[in-house]
Coordinates of C-alpha atoms in Angstrom, one line a residue:
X860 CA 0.0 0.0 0.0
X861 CA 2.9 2.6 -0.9
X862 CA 5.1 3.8 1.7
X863 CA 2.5 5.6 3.6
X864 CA 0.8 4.6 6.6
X865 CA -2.6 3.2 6.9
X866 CA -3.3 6.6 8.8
X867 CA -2.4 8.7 6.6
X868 CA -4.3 7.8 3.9
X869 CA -7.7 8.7 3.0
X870 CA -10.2 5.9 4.5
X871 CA -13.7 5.2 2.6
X872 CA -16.3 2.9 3.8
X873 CA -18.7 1.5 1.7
X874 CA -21.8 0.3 2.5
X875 CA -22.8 -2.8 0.4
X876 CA -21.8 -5.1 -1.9
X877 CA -24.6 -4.6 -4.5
X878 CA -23.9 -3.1 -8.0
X879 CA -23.5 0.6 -6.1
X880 CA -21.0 -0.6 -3.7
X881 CA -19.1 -3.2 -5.5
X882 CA -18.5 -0.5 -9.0
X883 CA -17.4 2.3 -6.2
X884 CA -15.0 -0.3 -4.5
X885 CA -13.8 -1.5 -7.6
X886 CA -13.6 2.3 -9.1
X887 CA -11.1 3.2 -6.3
X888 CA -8.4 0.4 -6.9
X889 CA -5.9 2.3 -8.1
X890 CA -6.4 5.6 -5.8
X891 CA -4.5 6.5 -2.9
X892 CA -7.4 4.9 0.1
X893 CA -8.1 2.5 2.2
X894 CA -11.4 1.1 1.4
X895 CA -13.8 -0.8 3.7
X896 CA -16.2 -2.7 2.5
X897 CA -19.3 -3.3 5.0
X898 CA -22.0 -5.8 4.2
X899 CA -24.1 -7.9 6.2
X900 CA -24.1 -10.6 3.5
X901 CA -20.4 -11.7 1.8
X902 CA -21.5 -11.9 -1.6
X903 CA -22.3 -9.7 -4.8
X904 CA -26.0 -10.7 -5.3
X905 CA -26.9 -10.5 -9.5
X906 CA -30.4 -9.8 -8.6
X907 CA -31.9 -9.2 -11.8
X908 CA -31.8 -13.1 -12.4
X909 CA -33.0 -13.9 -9.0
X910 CA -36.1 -15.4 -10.5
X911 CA -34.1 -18.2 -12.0
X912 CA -32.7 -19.5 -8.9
X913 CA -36.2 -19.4 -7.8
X914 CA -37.2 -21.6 -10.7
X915 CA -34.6 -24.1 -11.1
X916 CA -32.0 -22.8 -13.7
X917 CA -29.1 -21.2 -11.9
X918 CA -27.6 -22.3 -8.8
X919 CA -26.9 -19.4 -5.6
X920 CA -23.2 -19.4 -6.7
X921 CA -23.7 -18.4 -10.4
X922 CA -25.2 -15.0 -9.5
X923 CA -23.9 -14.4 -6.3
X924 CA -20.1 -14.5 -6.4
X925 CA -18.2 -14.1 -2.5
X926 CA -17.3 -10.6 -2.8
X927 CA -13.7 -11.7 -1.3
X928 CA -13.4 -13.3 -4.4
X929 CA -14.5 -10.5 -6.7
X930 CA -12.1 -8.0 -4.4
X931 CA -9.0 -10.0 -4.2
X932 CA -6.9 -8.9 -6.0
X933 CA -7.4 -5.2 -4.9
X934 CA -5.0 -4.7 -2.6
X935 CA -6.5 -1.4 -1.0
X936 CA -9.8 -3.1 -0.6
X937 CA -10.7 -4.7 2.8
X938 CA -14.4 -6.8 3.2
X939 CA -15.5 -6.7 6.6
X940 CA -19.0 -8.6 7.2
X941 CA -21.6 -7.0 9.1
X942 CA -25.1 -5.3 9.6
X943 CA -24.5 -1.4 10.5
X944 CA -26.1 -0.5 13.2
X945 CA -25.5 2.9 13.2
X946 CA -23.7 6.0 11.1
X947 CA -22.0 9.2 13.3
X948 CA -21.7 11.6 10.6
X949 CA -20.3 14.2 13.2
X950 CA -17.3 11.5 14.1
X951 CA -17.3 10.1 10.9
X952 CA -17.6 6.7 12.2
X953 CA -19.8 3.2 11.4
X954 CA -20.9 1.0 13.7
X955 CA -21.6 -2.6 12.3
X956 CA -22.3 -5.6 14.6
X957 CA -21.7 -9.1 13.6
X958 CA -22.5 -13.0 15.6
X959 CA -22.7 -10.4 18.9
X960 CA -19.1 -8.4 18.2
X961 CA -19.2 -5.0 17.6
X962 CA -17.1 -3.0 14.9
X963 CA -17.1 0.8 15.0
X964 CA -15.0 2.0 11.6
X965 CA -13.6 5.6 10.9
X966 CA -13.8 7.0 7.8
X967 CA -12.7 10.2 5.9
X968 CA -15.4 9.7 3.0
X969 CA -18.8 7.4 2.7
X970 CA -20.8 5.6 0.3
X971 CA -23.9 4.5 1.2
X972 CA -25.0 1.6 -0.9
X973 CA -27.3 -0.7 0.6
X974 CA -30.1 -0.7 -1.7
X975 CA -33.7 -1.4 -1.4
X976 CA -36.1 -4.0 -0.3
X977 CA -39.6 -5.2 -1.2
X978 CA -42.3 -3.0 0.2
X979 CA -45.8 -4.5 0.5
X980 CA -47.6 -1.1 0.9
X981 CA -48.2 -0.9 4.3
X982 CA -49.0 -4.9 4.6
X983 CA -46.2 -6.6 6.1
X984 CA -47.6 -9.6 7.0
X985 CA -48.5 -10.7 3.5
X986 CA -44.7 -11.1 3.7
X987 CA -44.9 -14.2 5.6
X988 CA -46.9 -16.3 2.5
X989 CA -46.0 -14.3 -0.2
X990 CA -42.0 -14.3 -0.6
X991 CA -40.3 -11.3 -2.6
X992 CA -37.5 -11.6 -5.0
X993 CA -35.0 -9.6 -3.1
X994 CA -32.5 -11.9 -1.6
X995 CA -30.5 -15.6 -1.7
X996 CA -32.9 -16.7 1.0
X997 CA -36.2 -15.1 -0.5
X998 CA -35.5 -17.2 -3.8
X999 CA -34.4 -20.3 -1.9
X1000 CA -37.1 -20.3 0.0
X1001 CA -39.7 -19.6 -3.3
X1002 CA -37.8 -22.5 -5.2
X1003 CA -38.8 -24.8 -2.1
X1004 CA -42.3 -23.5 -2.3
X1005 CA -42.2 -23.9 -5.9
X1006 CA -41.5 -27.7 -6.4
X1007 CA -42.6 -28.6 -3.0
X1008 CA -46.3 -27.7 -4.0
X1009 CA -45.5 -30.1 -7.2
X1010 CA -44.5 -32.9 -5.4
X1011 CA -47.5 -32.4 -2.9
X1012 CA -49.9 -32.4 -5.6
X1013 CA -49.0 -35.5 -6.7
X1014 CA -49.5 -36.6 -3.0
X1015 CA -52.9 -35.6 -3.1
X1016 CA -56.3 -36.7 -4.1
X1017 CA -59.1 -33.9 -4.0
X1018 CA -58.8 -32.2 -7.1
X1019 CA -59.9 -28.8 -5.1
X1020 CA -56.4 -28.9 -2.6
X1021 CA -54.2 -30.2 -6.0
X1022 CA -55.5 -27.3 -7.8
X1023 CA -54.7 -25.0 -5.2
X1024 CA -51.2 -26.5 -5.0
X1025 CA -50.9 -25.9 -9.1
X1026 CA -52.2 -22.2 -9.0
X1027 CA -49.2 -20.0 -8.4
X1028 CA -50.1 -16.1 -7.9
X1029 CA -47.7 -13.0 -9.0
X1030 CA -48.3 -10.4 -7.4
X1031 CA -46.6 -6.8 -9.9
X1032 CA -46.6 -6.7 -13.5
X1033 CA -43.0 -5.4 -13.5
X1034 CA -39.8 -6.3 -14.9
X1035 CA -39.8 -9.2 -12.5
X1036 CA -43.0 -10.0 -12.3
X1037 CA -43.2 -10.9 -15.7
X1038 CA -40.2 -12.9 -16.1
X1039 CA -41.5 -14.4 -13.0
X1040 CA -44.9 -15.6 -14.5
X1041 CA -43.6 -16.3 -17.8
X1042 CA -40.9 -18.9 -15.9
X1043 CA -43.4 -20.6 -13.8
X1044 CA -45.5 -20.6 -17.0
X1045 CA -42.4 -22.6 -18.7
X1046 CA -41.7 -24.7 -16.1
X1047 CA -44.8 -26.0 -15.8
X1048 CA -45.9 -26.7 -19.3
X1049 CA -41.8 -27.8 -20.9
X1050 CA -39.7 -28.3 -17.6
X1051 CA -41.9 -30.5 -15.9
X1052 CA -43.4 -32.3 -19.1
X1053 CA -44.1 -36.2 -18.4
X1054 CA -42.7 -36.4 -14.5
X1055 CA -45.7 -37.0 -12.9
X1056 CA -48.6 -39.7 -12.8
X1057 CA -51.4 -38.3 -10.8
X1058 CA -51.7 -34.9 -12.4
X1059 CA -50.1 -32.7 -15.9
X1060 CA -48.5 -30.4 -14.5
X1061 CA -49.4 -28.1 -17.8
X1062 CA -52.6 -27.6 -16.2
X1063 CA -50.8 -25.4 -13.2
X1064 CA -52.2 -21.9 -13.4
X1065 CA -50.0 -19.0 -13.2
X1066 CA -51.7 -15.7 -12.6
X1067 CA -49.8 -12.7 -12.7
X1068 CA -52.1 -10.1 -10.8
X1069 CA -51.3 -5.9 -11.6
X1070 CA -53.1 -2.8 -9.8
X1071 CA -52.5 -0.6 -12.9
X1072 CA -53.8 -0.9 -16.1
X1073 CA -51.3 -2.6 -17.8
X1074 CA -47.9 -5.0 -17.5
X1075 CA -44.6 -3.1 -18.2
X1076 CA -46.0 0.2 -18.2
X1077 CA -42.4 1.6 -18.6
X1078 CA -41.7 0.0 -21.9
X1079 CA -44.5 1.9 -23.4
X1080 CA -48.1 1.1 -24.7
X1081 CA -47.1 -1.0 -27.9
X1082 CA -44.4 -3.2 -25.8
X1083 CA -46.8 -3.6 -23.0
X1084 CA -49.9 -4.8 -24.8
X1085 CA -47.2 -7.7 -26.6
X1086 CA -46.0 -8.7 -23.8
X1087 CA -49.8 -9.3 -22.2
X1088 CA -50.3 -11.5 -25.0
X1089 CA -47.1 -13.1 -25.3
X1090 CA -47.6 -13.9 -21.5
X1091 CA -51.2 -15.2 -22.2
X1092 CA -49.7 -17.6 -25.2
X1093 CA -47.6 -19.2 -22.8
X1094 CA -51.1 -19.5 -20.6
X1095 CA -50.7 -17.3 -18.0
X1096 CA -53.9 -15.2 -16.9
X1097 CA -53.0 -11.4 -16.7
X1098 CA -55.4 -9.7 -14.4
X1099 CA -54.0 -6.1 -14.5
X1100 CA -56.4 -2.9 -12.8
X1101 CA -56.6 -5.4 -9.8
X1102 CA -55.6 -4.8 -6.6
X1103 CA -54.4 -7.3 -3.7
X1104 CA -56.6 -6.7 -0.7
X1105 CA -55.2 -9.9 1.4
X1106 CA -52.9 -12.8 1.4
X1107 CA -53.2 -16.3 3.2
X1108 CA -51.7 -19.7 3.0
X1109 CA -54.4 -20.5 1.0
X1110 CA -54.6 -17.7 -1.4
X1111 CA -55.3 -14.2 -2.8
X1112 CA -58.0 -11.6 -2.4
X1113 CA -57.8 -9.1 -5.1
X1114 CA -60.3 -6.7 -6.1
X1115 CA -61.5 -4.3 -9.1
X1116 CA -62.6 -1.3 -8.3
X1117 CA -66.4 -1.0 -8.2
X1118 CA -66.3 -4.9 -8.1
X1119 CA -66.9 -7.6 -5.4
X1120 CA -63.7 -9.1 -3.7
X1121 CA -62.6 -12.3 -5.7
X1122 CA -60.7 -15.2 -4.4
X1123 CA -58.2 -16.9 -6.0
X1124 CA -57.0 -20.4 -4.1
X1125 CA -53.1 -21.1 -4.3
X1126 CA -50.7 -22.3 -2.2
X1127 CA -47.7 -20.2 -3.6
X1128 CA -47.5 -16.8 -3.9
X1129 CA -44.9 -14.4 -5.1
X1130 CA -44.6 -10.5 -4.3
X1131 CA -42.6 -8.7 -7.2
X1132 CA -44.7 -5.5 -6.4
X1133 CA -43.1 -2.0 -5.1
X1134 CA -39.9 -1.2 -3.7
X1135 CA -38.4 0.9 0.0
X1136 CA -35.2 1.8 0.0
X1137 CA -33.2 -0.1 2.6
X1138 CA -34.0 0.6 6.4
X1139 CA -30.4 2.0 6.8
X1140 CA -32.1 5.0 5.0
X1141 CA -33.7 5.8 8.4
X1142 CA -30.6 5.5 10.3
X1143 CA -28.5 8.3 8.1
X1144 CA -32.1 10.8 7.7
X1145 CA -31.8 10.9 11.3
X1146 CA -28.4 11.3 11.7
X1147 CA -28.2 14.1 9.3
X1148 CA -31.0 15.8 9.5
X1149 CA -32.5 15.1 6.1
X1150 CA -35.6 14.1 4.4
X1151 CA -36.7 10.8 3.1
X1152 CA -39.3 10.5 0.6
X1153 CA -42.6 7.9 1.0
X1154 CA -40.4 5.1 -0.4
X1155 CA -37.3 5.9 2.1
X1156 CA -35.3 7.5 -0.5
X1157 CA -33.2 10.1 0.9
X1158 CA -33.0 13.8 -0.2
X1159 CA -29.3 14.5 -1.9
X1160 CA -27.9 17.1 -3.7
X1161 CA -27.3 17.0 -7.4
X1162 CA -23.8 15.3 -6.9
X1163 CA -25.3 12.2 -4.9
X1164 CA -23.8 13.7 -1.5
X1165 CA -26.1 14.7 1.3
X1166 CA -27.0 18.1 2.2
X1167 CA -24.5 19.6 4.4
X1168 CA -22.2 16.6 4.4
X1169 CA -20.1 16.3 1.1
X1170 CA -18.2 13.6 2.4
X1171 CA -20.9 11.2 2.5
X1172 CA -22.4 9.5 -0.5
X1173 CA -25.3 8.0 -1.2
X1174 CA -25.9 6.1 -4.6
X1175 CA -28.6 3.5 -6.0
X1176 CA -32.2 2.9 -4.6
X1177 CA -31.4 4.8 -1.7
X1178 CA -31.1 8.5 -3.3
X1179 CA -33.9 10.5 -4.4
X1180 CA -33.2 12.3 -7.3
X1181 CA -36.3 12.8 -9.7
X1182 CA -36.4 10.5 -13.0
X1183 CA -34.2 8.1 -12.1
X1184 CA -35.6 4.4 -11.6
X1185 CA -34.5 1.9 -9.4
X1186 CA -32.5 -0.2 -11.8
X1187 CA -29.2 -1.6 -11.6
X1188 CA -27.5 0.6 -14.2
X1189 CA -28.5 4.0 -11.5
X1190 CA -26.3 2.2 -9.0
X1191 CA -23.4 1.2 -11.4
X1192 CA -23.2 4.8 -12.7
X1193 CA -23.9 6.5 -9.5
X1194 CA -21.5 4.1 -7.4
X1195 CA -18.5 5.1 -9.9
X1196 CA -19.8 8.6 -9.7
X1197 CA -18.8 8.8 -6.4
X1198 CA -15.6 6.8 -6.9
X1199 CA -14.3 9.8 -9.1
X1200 CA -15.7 12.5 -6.9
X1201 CA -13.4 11.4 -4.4
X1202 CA -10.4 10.9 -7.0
X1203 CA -10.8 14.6 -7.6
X1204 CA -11.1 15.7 -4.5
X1205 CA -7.9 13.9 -3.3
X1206 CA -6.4 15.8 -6.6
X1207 CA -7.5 19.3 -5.7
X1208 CA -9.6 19.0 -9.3
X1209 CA -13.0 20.5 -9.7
X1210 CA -15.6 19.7 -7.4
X1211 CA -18.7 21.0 -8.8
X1212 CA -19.5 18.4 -10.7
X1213 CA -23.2 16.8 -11.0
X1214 CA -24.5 13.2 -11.4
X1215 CA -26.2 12.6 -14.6
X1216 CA -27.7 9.1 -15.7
X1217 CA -27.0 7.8 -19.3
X1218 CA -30.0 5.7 -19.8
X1219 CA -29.0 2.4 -21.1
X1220 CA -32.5 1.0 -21.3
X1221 CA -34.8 -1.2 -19.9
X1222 CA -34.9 -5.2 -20.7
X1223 CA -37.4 -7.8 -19.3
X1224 CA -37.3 -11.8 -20.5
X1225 CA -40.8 -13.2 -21.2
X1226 CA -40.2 -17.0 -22.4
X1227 CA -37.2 -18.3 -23.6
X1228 CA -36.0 -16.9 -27.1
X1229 CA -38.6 -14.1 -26.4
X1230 CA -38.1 -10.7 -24.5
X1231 CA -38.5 -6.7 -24.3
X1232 CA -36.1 -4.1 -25.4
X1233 CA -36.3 -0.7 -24.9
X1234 CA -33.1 0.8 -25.5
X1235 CA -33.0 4.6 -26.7
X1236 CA -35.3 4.9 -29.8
X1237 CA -35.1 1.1 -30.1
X1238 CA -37.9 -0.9 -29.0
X1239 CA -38.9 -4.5 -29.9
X1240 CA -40.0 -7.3 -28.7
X1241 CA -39.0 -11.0 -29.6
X1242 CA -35.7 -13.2 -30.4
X1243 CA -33.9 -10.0 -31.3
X1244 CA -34.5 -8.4 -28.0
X1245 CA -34.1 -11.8 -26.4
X1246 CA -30.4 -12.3 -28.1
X1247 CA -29.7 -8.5 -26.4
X1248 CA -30.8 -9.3 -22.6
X1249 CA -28.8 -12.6 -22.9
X1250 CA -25.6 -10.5 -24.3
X1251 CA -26.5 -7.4 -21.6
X1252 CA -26.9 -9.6 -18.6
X1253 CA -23.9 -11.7 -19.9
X1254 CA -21.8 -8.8 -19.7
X1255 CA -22.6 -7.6 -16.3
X1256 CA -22.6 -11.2 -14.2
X1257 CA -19.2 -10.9 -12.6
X1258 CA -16.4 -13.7 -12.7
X1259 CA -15.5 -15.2 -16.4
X1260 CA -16.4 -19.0 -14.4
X1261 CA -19.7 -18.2 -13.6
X1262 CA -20.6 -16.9 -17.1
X1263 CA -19.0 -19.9 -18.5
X1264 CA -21.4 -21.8 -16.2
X1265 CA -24.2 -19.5 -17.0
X1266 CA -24.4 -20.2 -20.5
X1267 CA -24.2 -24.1 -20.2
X1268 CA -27.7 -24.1 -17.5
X1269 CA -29.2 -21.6 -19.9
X1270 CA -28.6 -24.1 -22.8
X1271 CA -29.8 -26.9 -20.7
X1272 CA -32.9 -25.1 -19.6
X1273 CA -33.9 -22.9 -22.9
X1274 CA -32.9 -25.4 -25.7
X1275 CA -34.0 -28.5 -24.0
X1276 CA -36.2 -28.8 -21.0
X1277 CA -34.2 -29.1 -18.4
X1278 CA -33.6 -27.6 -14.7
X1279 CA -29.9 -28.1 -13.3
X1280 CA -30.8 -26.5 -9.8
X1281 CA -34.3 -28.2 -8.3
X1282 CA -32.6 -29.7 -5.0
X1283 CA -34.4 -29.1 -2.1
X1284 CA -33.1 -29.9 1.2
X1285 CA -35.4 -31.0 4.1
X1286 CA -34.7 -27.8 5.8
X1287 CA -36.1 -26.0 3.2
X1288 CA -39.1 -28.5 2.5
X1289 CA -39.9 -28.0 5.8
X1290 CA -40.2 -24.0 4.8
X1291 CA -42.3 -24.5 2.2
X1292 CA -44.8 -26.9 4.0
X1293 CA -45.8 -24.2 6.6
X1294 CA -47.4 -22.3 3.3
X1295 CA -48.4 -25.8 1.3
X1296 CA -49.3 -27.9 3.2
X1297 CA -51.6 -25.0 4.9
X1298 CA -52.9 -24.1 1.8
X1299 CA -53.5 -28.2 1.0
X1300 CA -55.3 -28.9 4.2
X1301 CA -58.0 -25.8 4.0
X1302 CA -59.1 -26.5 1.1
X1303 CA -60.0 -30.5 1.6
X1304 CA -61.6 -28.9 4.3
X1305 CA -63.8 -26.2 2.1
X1306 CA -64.5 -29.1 -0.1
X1307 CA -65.8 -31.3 2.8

């Protein structure tokens, strides 16, 4: 590290190894710092393909690479696991706590990274039977769901609890949501095809459930009303202008306005609906003194810093800065944003500088050899776009083994029909029976 002493260089923290905090860390490899990398999870977490864990095609390690790994070679970088507890911004200091020990790290200049979770609108306790698509453990725990309400189904004999067990509910006509149903919708009616006696699993009904008037609604009328009926080709029911009024272990109230509630009986459920910023958020509004917006974005000035505290960044979902989504490319730009702010500043260059996103564009699977592009003035739908998410996505999983390994599931899964990752352990079986077996038992007992 040079001939200087560790105190006498400039110390960063960063908080989080998502695409914010990894591109900053990785940004500052060749600067004079010391960086510290805080994260209460020790890997980089590829989250746009969560839903393929969930579903059988990729395994945990192929989109979540230990970020030790990723960092190793970066001799100024230091990876320190950890849930921060709480940030001094008047001592410059971060508290993380891990397994009951208790860090406190000094810093000269902070980037807050940590991202955003699922937010169910003010019903939390849908949480508990309807999983997001945020985390390792939230697709884990879905894939378990997933093929433990198959392998129940064939267990049982009222064709009112199988059913049940076959309907699978998504709940957000996202990005995720989409590729969500459309997976289940696949998996199903190809993956599955001829592995069970008592029951076809093409029969399973996917539902994909959205409170605004259409799926995609960022990708633009014409996109959004072919991908409804690309989704409904594969036989998934779009219900969009519906709302979810409650959740169960045995299923899903949803409701259109001016209508009657309407109850739709499933064992699995999947949120993909709205997004908070990460509950760190509150931490640093009240240490500094800012604002926070409904979604627990917080208030920063136009070069990503917070209002009366240039040394303290905060990039990604958790900054509030009108028109920019909550997308991975906001992070990657805004993490290495910050990287060069503090390049410069270590200079003596100019520090007036202000963030501004390039828009890359927006891409969402729907089938296999079949997605949504809307890049620039492009915007198409099909193989074309399908061939540019697989390239795009390619690009940005990190590590040149797990692409390798990548590309041989995806040919395993999209030109034949099978799933390399459907282990379940008992632990995880377990898991998923709390919601299936629930749902499996009430309704034999509606149909008694």
């Amino acid at each position: 590290m040079d001939n200087e002493t560790a105190d006498a260089r400039h110390r960063v923290v960063v908080i989080g190894s998502g695409f914010g905090g990894l591109f900053a860390t990785r940004a500052l490899r060749r600067a004079p710092v010391d960086v510290t990398l805080i994260d209460r999870t020790t890997h980089h977490l590829f989250q746009p393909l969560l839903y393929q864990l969930a579903t059988g095609i990729l395994s945990e390690g192929e989109i979540a690479p230990p970020t030790r790994e990723i960092l190793r070679r970066q001799r100024n970088a230091r990876v320190l696991a950890g849930e921060v507890r709480q940030i001094d911004v008047d001592r410059r200091t971060v508290t993380s706590t891990v397994l009951g020990r208790t860090l406190v790290t000094p810093y000269d200049s902070l980037i807050v990274a940590a991202g955003s979770g699922q937010s169910y609108f003010g019903n939390d306790r849908f949480a508990e039977f309807a999983p997001s698509m945020k985390s390792i453990d939230d697709a884990l725990e879905l894939r378990a769901r997933i093929f433990g309400a198959f392998e129940l189904a064939e267990l049982e004999a009222d064709p009112r609890a199988r059913a049940a067990l076959t309907t699978f509910v998504v709940v957000g006509g996202g990005p995720t949501g989409v590729e969500m149903a459309g997976q289940l919708a696949e998996l199903s009616r190809r993956g599955l095809r001829g592995e069970f006696r008592s029951f076809d699993p093409a029969r399973s009904r996917v539902v994909l459930v959205e409170a605004g008037p259409a799926v995609l609604p960022g990708f633009g009328d014409k996109l959004s009303a072919k991908t409804r009926r690309a989704l409904e080709r594969l036989g998934v029911e779009v219900q969009v202008g519906t709302r979810v009024v409650g959740v169960d272990a045995t299923g899903v109230d949803t409701q259109v306005p001016g209508e009657a509630e309407r109850r739709i009986p499933s064992a699995v459920k999947v949120w993909a609906a709205g997004v908070s910023a990460s509950p760190l958020g509150g931490l640093l509004a009240s240490a500094a003194g800012v604002e926070r917006n409904r979604s627990g974005q917080l208030a920063v000035d136009p070069d990503c810093t917070l209002p009366g505290h240039p040394e303290v960044f905060v990039v990604g979902d958790m900054m509030q800065i009108p028109g920019r989504a909550s997308v991975a490319q906001v992070a990657i730009q805004s993490g290495r944003f910050a990287a060069r702010r503090i390049r410069t500043r270590l200079r003596g260059g100019r520090v007036d500088e202000q963030f501004r996103y390039r828009d890359k564009g927006t891409l969402a699977t729907i089938s296999r050899f079949r997605a949504v592009a809307s890049i620039g003035p492009i915007r198409t739908c099909g193989f074309i776009a399908w061939l540019i998410w697989l390239v795009v996505h390619l690009c940005y999983i990190v590590g040149f083994r797990n692409r390798v390994t990548v590309v041989m599931h995806w040919a395993v899964s999209f030109l034949g029909r099978g799933r390399s990752e459907r282990a379940i352990t008992l632990r995880q079986a377990r898991i998923a029976a709390v919601s299936t077996e629930a749902s499996s038992t009430a309704m034999r007992t509606v149909a008694d």
